[in-house]
Short mmCIF file of C-alpha atoms in Angstrom, two decimals:
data_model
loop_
_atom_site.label_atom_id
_atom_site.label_comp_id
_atom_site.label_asym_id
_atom_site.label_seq_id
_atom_site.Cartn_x
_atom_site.Cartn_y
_atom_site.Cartn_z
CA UNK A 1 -92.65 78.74 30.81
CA UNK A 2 -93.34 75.86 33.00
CA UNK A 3 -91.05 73.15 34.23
CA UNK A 4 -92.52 69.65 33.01
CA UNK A 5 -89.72 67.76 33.69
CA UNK A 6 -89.59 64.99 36.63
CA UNK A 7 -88.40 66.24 39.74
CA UNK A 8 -84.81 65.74 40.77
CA UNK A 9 -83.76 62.91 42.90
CA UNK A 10 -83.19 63.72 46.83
CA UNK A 11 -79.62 62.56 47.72
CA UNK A 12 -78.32 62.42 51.03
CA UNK A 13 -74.81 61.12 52.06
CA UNK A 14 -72.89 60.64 55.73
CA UNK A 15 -70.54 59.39 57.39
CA UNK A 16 -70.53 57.05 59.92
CA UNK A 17 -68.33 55.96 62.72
CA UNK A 18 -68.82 52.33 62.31
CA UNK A 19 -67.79 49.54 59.97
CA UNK A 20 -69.77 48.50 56.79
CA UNK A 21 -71.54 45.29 58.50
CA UNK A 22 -72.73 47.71 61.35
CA UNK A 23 -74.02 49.93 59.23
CA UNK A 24 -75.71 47.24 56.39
CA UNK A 25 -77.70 45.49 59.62
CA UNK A 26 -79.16 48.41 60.77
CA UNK A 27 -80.48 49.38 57.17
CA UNK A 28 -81.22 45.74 56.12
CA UNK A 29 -83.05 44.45 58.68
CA UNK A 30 -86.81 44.88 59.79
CA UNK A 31 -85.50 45.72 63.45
CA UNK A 32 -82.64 47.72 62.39
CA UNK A 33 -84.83 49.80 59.69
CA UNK A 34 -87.66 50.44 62.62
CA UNK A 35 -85.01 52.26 64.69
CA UNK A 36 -84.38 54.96 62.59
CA UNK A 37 -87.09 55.14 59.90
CA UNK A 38 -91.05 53.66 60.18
CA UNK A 39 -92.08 50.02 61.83
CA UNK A 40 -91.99 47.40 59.30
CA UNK A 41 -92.10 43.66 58.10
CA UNK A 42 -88.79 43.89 55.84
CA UNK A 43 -86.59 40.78 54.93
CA UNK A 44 -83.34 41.40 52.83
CA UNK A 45 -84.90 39.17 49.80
CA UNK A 46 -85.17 40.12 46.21
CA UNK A 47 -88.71 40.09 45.24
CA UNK A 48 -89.79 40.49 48.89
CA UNK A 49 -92.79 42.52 49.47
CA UNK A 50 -93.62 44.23 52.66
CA UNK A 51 -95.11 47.42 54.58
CA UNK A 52 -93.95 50.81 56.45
CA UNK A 53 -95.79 52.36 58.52
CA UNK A 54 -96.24 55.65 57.51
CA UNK A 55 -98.04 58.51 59.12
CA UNK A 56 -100.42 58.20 56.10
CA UNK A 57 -100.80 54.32 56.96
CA UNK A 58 -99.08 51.33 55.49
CA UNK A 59 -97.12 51.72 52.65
CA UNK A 60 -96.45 48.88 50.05
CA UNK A 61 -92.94 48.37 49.27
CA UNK A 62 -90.68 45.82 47.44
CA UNK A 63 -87.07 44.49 47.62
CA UNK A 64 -86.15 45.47 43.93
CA UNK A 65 -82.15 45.12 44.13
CA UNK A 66 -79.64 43.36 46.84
CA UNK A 67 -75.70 43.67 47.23
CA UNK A 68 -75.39 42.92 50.79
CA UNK A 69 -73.19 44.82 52.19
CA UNK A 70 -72.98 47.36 49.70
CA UNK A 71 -76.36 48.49 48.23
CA UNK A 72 -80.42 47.90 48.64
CA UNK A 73 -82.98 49.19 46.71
CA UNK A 74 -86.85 48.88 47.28
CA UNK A 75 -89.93 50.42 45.79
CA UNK A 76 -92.21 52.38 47.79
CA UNK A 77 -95.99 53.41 48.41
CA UNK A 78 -97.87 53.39 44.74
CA UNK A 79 -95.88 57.16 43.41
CA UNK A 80 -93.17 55.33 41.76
CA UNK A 81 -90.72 56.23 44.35
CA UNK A 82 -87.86 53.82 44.73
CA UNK A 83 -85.49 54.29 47.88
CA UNK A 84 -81.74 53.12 47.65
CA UNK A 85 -78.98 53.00 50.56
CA UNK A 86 -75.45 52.95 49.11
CA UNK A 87 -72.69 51.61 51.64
CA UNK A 88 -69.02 52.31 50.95
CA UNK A 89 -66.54 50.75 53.31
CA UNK A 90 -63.76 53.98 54.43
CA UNK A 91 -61.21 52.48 56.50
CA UNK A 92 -63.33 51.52 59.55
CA UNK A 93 -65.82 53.98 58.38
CA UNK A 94 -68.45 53.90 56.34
CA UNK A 95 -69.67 56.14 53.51
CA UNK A 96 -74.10 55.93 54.25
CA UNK A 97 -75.52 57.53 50.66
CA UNK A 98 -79.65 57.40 50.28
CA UNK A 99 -80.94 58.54 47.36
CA UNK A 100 -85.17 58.82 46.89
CA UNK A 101 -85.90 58.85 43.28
CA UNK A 102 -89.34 58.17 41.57
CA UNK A 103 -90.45 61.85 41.03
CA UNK A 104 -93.20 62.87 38.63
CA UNK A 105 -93.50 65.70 37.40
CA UNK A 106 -93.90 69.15 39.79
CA UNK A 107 -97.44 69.76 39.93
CA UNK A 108 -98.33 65.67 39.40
CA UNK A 109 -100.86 65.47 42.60
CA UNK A 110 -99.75 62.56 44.66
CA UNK A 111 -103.18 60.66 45.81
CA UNK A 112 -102.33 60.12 49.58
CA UNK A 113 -101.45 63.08 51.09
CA UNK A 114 -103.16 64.92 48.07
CA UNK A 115 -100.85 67.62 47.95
CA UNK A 116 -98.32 68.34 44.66
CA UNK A 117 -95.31 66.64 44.06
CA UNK A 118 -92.80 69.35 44.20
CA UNK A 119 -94.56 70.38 47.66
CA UNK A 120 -93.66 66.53 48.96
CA UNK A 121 -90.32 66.13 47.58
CA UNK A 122 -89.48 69.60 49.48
CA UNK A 123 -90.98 68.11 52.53
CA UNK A 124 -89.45 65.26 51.82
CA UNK A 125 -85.50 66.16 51.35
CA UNK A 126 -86.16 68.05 54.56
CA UNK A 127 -87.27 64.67 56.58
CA UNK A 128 -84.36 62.88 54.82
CA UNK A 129 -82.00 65.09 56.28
CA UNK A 130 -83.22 64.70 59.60
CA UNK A 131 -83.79 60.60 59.26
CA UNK A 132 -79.81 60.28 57.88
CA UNK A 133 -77.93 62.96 59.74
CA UNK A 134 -79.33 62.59 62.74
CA UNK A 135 -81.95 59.16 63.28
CA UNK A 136 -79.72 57.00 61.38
CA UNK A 137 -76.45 58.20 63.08
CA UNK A 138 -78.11 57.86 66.31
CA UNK A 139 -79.23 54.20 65.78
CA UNK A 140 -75.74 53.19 64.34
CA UNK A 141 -72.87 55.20 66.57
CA UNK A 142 -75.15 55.27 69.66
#
């Protein structure tokens, strides 16, 4: 019988050898986000609309939720995704959780790259892990 249900969100947590304020300005700002993720025209602003630049071109995104220094959310490309970064202060440390949820359903086709779902969240949780392990630690410990 086939799955129908949505696809499960992609989580990915680390920690990083810096304090919280460290770590919220290089994933709340339009410079800080560029050095680790996509160029973009970001500003930490509820409502905010602005663009990465994927491989598949720009992609539309929107400031949804803000808790600086503790959580962002924003909306991105036109799948339904919406991308969160969790901060959690650890004694000089801080605890770096993204989560990527939005899924449809496994074999939903997603317009641009016009592949399935399930074939781009697999691709997906596999760049993730890359971008926070090893891009985003880069950018914030040096």
């Amino acid at each position: 019988m086939e799955n129908q249900h949505t696809l499960q969100d992609i989580k990915k947590t680390v920690i990083l050898e810096a304090p919280i304020q460290k770590v919220w300005d290089t994933v709340s700002t339009a410079e800080g986000i560029a050095s680790w993720f996509m160029p973009n025209d970001f500003q930490p602003k509820v409502g905010h609309e602005f663009h990465v630049q994927s491989p598949f071109g720009p992609s539309p995104c929107k400031v949804m939720e803000l808790d600086a220094p503790h959580r962002l959310s924003f909306s991105w490309d036109t799948d339904g995704w919406i991308i969160s970064f969790i901060l959690k202060e650890l004694d000089g440390k801080t605890e770096f959780t993204l989560i990527h949820g939005g899924w449809k359903e496994p074999e939903t086709i997603l317009p641009k790259p016009n592949e399935k779902s399930s074939v781009i969240r697999d691709r997906m949780d596999h760049g993730w892990e890359q971008i926070v392990n090893e891009k985003l630690k880069k950018a914030v410990e040096g």
